Amino acid sequence: MTGYRELPAPPSLRSEVECGWRAGVPADATPVDGNVLPDGCMDLMWIDGHVVVAGPDTTPHPRHPSPRSRTHRPRRQPRAPPALLGVPATELRNLRVPLTELAPTAARRTAAAVDDGRDPLAALADLARRLRAEHGAPDPAVRAAARHIAAGRSVADTADTMGWTLRTLYRRAAAAFGYGPATLRRVLRFRVAVALLAAGRAPADVAAHAGYADQPHLSREVRDLAGVTVGTLRP
């Protein structure tokens, strides 16, 4: 997809959102298919006039843009649980669901705001604030557990630190992120690796920095989670 541009996160969402981005395909351009890679997030997107919920991914999600296609999306911080819709994230895993199926009134209100000239990213920020007020802010305990997992702590050690049983940790992580703590650790580690590979770091260096056992371990995980080789993710 051409015309990709990143923008600062809306002030009200900076604790949860890294940045906003827009991407579009000009009418005279040839669209390029691609994949959206797992990143530990579940987001609200504005795609060609509609709000779409991007569920948490465990595999690469195919993207088939069309001419004049326009996408606007806030990119969430790693480990920011997507507790906005009042449904367990497991129900949306590996899916793209129109918001009209989950919160039709909110979807119509957002569409009307954009039709009236509201910037789509600003409209999505307004939508996130309303949903957060309705369903509550992300659980700080789950965010703390995710920080432990992202730092490389074992699942058992994380549960013990939080004062939870393993079953409780799995249940709370699955409801917030769409999968259990072991998969969450894989996805967050993979996200770090993707960023390092995109920056041109050598695979052996990436494997060591991101917490993989060795370079073959990195290669297997990239193949499983991205469906491509490590070399494909490097510039």
Tab-separated table of C-alpha atoms in Angstrom:
chain	number	residue	atom	x	y	z
A	1	MET	CA	0.000	0.000	0.000
A	2	THR	CA	1.413	3.380	-0.964
A	3	GLY	CA	1.163	6.710	0.759
A	4	TYR	CA	1.955	5.456	4.273
A	5	ARG	CA	2.392	8.244	6.831
A	6	GLU	CA	2.745	8.232	10.629
A	7	LEU	CA	1.308	10.940	12.856
A	8	PRO	CA	1.574	11.747	16.592
A	9	ALA	CA	-0.835	9.898	18.850
A	10	PRO	CA	-3.890	11.840	20.050
A	11	PRO	CA	-3.007	13.424	23.429
A	12	SER	CA	-5.819	11.591	25.226
A	13	LEU	CA	-4.479	8.192	24.116
A	14	ARG	CA	-0.710	8.599	24.397
A	15	SER	CA	-0.516	6.153	27.301
A	16	GLU	CA	-1.930	3.443	25.027
A	17	VAL	CA	-1.119	4.533	21.452
A	18	GLU	CA	2.338	4.908	19.877
A	19	CYS	CA	1.186	6.898	16.874
A	20	GLY	CA	-1.509	7.162	14.254
A	21	TRP	CA	-0.969	6.160	10.669
A	22	ARG	CA	-2.669	6.672	7.346
A	23	ALA	CA	-2.184	4.662	4.186
A	24	GLY	CA	-3.762	5.019	0.799
A	25	VAL	CA	-3.588	3.779	-2.767
A	26	PRO	CA	-3.806	6.458	-5.469
A	27	ALA	CA	-6.389	5.881	-8.189
A	28	ASP	CA	-3.678	5.396	-10.823
A	29	ALA	CA	-1.477	3.090	-8.725
A	30	THR	CA	-1.289	-0.684	-8.789
A	31	PRO	CA	-2.199	-2.004	-5.329
A	32	VAL	CA	0.348	-4.255	-3.668
A	33	ASP	CA	-0.868	-7.161	-1.558
A	34	GLY	CA	0.843	-7.777	1.740
A	35	ASN	CA	0.433	-9.047	5.281
A	36	VAL	CA	-0.276	-7.399	8.611
A	37	LEU	CA	1.962	-9.095	11.160
A	38	PRO	CA	1.037	-10.092	14.738
A	39	ASP	CA	1.892	-7.280	17.157
A	40	GLY	CA	0.016	-7.994	20.391
A	41	CYS	CA	-2.670	-5.415	19.668
A	42	MET	CA	-6.344	-5.152	18.869
A	43	ASP	CA	-7.234	-1.884	17.165
A	44	LEU	CA	-10.018	0.212	15.742
A	45	MET	CA	-9.438	1.146	12.095
A	46	TRP	CA	-11.193	3.425	9.624
A	47	ILE	CA	-11.191	1.636	6.261
A	48	ASP	CA	-12.935	3.170	3.266
A	49	GLY	CA	-15.774	4.744	5.217
A	50	HIS	CA	-16.266	2.114	7.920
A	51	VAL	CA	-14.909	1.360	11.394
A	52	VAL	CA	-13.367	-2.104	11.522
A	53	VAL	CA	-12.117	-3.939	14.607
A	54	ALA	CA	-8.769	-5.623	13.958
A	55	GLY	CA	-8.644	-8.562	16.330
A	56	PRO	CA	-5.404	-9.842	17.887
A	57	ASP	CA	-3.436	-11.827	15.329
A	58	THR	CA	-1.463	-15.017	15.797
A	59	THR	CA	-0.722	-15.410	12.073
A	60	PRO	CA	-0.048	-12.944	9.237
A	61	HIS	CA	-3.295	-11.323	8.114
A	62	PRO	CA	-3.523	-10.866	4.323
A	63	ARG	CA	-4.108	-7.349	3.031
A	64	HIS	CA	-5.582	-6.743	-0.425
A	65	PRO	CA	-5.918	-2.978	-0.970
A	66	SER	CA	-7.819	-1.622	-3.938
A	67	PRO	CA	-7.347	1.607	-5.914
A	68	ARG	CA	-8.418	4.688	-3.905
A	69	SER	CA	-8.418	2.572	-0.715
A	70	ARG	CA	-7.800	4.597	2.454
A	71	THR	CA	-6.922	3.249	5.910
A	72	HIS	CA	-6.513	5.180	9.170
A	73	ARG	CA	-5.359	3.388	12.307
A	74	PRO	CA	-3.909	4.217	15.730
A	75	ARG	CA	-0.998	1.926	16.542
A	76	ARG	CA	-1.316	0.743	20.116
A	77	GLN	CA	1.545	0.488	22.546
A	78	PRO	CA	2.844	-3.038	23.115
A	79	ARG	CA	1.239	-4.545	26.215
A	80	ALA	CA	-1.721	-2.093	26.139
A	81	PRO	CA	-4.700	-4.440	26.556
A	82	PRO	CA	-7.496	-3.789	24.058
A	83	ALA	CA	-10.311	-3.699	26.633
A	84	LEU	CA	-12.606	-1.354	24.726
A	85	LEU	CA	-15.474	-3.400	23.344
A	86	GLY	CA	-16.702	-5.278	26.390
A	87	VAL	CA	-16.084	-8.686	24.781
A	88	PRO	CA	-13.204	-11.098	25.454
A	89	ALA	CA	-10.419	-10.593	22.935
A	90	THR	CA	-10.471	-14.340	22.248
A	91	GLU	CA	-13.757	-13.851	20.375
A	92	LEU	CA	-11.992	-11.584	17.853
A	93	ARG	CA	-8.709	-13.456	17.448
A	94	ASN	CA	-7.433	-13.418	13.849
A	95	LEU	CA	-10.578	-11.611	12.665
A	96	ARG	CA	-11.527	-8.273	11.107
A	97	VAL	CA	-15.046	-7.391	12.214
A	98	PRO	CA	-17.138	-4.335	11.278
A	99	LEU	CA	-17.901	-2.317	14.392
A	100	THR	CA	-21.552	-2.288	13.311
A	101	GLU	CA	-21.705	-5.945	14.427
A	102	LEU	CA	-20.427	-5.150	17.935
A	103	ALA	CA	-21.484	-1.590	18.726
A	104	PRO	CA	-23.803	-0.317	15.983
A	105	THR	CA	-24.686	2.973	17.670
A	106	ALA	CA	-21.025	3.859	18.219
A	107	ALA	CA	-20.225	2.873	14.627
A	108	ARG	CA	-22.974	5.090	13.213
A	109	ARG	CA	-21.926	8.025	15.411
A	110	THR	CA	-18.320	7.753	14.262
A	111	ALA	CA	-19.291	7.498	10.601
A	112	ALA	CA	-21.528	10.545	10.936
A	113	ALA	CA	-18.682	12.529	12.535
A	114	VAL	CA	-16.352	11.717	9.631
A	115	ASP	CA	-19.084	12.552	7.129
A	116	ASP	CA	-19.380	15.951	8.847
A	117	GLY	CA	-15.673	16.603	8.330
A	118	ARG	CA	-14.084	15.101	11.451
A	119	ASP	CA	-10.626	13.668	10.771
A	120	PRO	CA	-10.862	9.839	10.888
A	121	LEU	CA	-8.019	9.479	13.400
A	122	ALA	CA	-9.605	12.088	15.663
A	123	ALA	CA	-12.967	10.343	15.281
A	124	LEU	CA	-11.362	7.029	16.278
A	125	ALA	CA	-9.837	8.729	19.327
A	126	ASP	CA	-13.293	10.032	20.293
A	127	LEU	CA	-14.707	6.548	19.783
A	128	ALA	CA	-12.007	4.978	21.988
A	129	ARG	CA	-12.737	7.492	24.762
A	130	ARG	CA	-16.449	6.713	24.673
A	131	LEU	CA	-15.869	2.963	24.681
A	132	ARG	CA	-13.375	3.276	27.525
A	133	ALA	CA	-15.886	5.294	29.550
A	134	GLU	CA	-18.518	2.628	28.897
A	135	HIS	CA	-16.423	-0.484	29.483
A	136	GLY	CA	-13.616	0.781	31.723
A	137	ALA	CA	-9.917	1.442	31.299
A	138	PRO	CA	-7.476	-1.419	30.678
A	139	ASP	CA	-6.832	-3.529	33.780
A	140	PRO	CA	-3.533	-2.264	35.285
A	141	ALA	CA	-2.826	-5.701	36.765
A	142	VAL	CA	-2.977	-7.298	33.324
A	143	ARG	CA	-0.673	-4.592	31.969
A	144	ALA	CA	1.775	-5.311	34.790
A	145	ALA	CA	1.693	-9.027	34.033
A	146	ALA	CA	2.341	-8.290	30.363
A	147	ARG	CA	5.353	-6.174	31.279
A	148	HIS	CA	6.816	-9.114	33.198
A	149	ILE	CA	6.183	-11.437	30.260
A	150	ALA	CA	7.699	-8.985	27.766
A	151	ALA	CA	10.792	-8.731	29.962
A	152	GLY	CA	11.348	-12.462	29.557
A	153	ARG	CA	9.982	-13.686	32.868
A	154	SER	CA	8.538	-17.172	32.760
A	155	VAL	CA	4.804	-17.737	32.859
A	156	ALA	CA	5.078	-19.435	36.270
A	157	ASP	CA	7.211	-16.628	37.683
A	158	THR	CA	4.812	-13.998	36.330
A	159	ALA	CA	1.829	-15.727	37.921
A	160	ASP	CA	3.681	-15.989	41.235
A	161	THR	CA	4.693	-12.316	41.124
A	162	MET	CA	1.091	-11.282	40.493
A	163	GLY	CA	-0.219	-13.600	43.230
A	164	TRP	CA	-2.282	-15.524	40.686
A	165	THR	CA	-2.604	-19.154	39.798
A	166	LEU	CA	-1.478	-20.222	36.345
A	167	ARG	CA	-5.119	-20.660	35.384
A	168	THR	CA	-5.945	-17.108	36.501
A	169	LEU	CA	-3.030	-15.678	34.513
A	170	TYR	CA	-4.115	-17.569	31.412
A	171	ARG	CA	-7.755	-16.509	31.793
A	172	ARG	CA	-6.977	-12.830	32.314
A	173	ALA	CA	-4.370	-12.683	29.546
A	174	ALA	CA	-6.671	-14.441	27.084
A	175	ALA	CA	-9.570	-12.096	27.840
A	176	ALA	CA	-7.345	-9.017	27.417
A	177	PHE	CA	-5.062	-10.030	24.553
A	178	GLY	CA	-6.838	-12.866	22.789
A	179	TYR	CA	-4.390	-15.599	23.766
A	180	GLY	CA	-2.550	-16.975	26.756
A	181	PRO	CA	0.696	-15.700	28.280
A	182	ALA	CA	2.999	-18.040	26.353
A	183	THR	CA	1.644	-16.841	23.009
A	184	LEU	CA	1.708	-13.252	24.235
A	185	ARG	CA	5.407	-13.630	25.007
A	186	ARG	CA	6.062	-15.026	21.517
A	187	VAL	CA	4.186	-12.182	19.842
A	188	LEU	CA	5.813	-9.403	21.891
A	189	ARG	CA	9.277	-10.889	21.321
A	190	PHE	CA	8.486	-11.154	17.611
A	191	ARG	CA	7.419	-7.513	17.524
A	192	VAL	CA	10.815	-6.482	18.893
A	193	ALA	CA	12.567	-8.695	16.347
A	194	VAL	CA	10.597	-7.247	13.427
A	195	ALA	CA	11.552	-3.696	14.407
A	196	LEU	CA	15.220	-4.625	14.718
A	197	LEU	CA	15.268	-6.495	11.418
A	198	ALA	CA	13.569	-3.549	9.694
A	199	ALA	CA	16.318	-1.318	11.088
A	200	GLY	CA	18.904	-3.495	9.348
A	201	ARG	CA	20.326	-5.316	12.369
A	202	ALA	CA	22.025	-8.647	11.682
A	203	PRO	CA	19.840	-11.692	12.433
A	204	ALA	CA	22.284	-13.092	15.012
A	205	ASP	CA	22.279	-9.738	16.822
A	206	VAL	CA	18.482	-9.573	16.637
A	207	ALA	CA	18.137	-13.071	18.074
A	208	ALA	CA	20.360	-12.203	21.044
A	209	HIS	CA	18.779	-8.800	21.706
A	210	ALA	CA	15.158	-9.955	21.396
A	211	GLY	CA	15.591	-12.968	23.672
A	212	TYR	CA	15.690	-15.928	21.276
A	213	ALA	CA	17.754	-18.982	22.111
A	214	ASP	CA	19.745	-18.613	18.881
A	215	GLN	CA	19.401	-17.529	15.258
A	216	PRO	CA	17.626	-20.737	14.124
A	217	HIS	CA	15.049	-20.119	16.879
A	218	LEU	CA	14.465	-16.622	15.462
A	219	SER	CA	14.124	-18.049	11.957
A	220	ARG	CA	11.509	-20.596	13.058
A	221	GLU	CA	9.468	-17.995	14.907
A	222	VAL	CA	9.547	-15.573	11.972
A	223	ARG	CA	8.399	-18.353	9.672
A	224	ASP	CA	5.569	-19.292	12.054
A	225	LEU	CA	4.345	-15.768	12.832
A	226	ALA	CA	5.086	-13.935	9.574
A	227	GLY	CA	5.036	-16.721	7.014
A	228	VAL	CA	8.285	-15.456	5.469
A	229	THR	CA	12.039	-15.773	5.994
A	230	VAL	CA	14.106	-13.500	8.201
A	231	GLY	CA	15.717	-12.001	5.107
A	232	THR	CA	12.324	-10.865	3.813
A	233	LEU	CA	11.873	-8.602	6.855
A	234	ARG	CA	15.222	-6.869	6.359
A	235	PRO	CA	15.603	-3.770	4.128
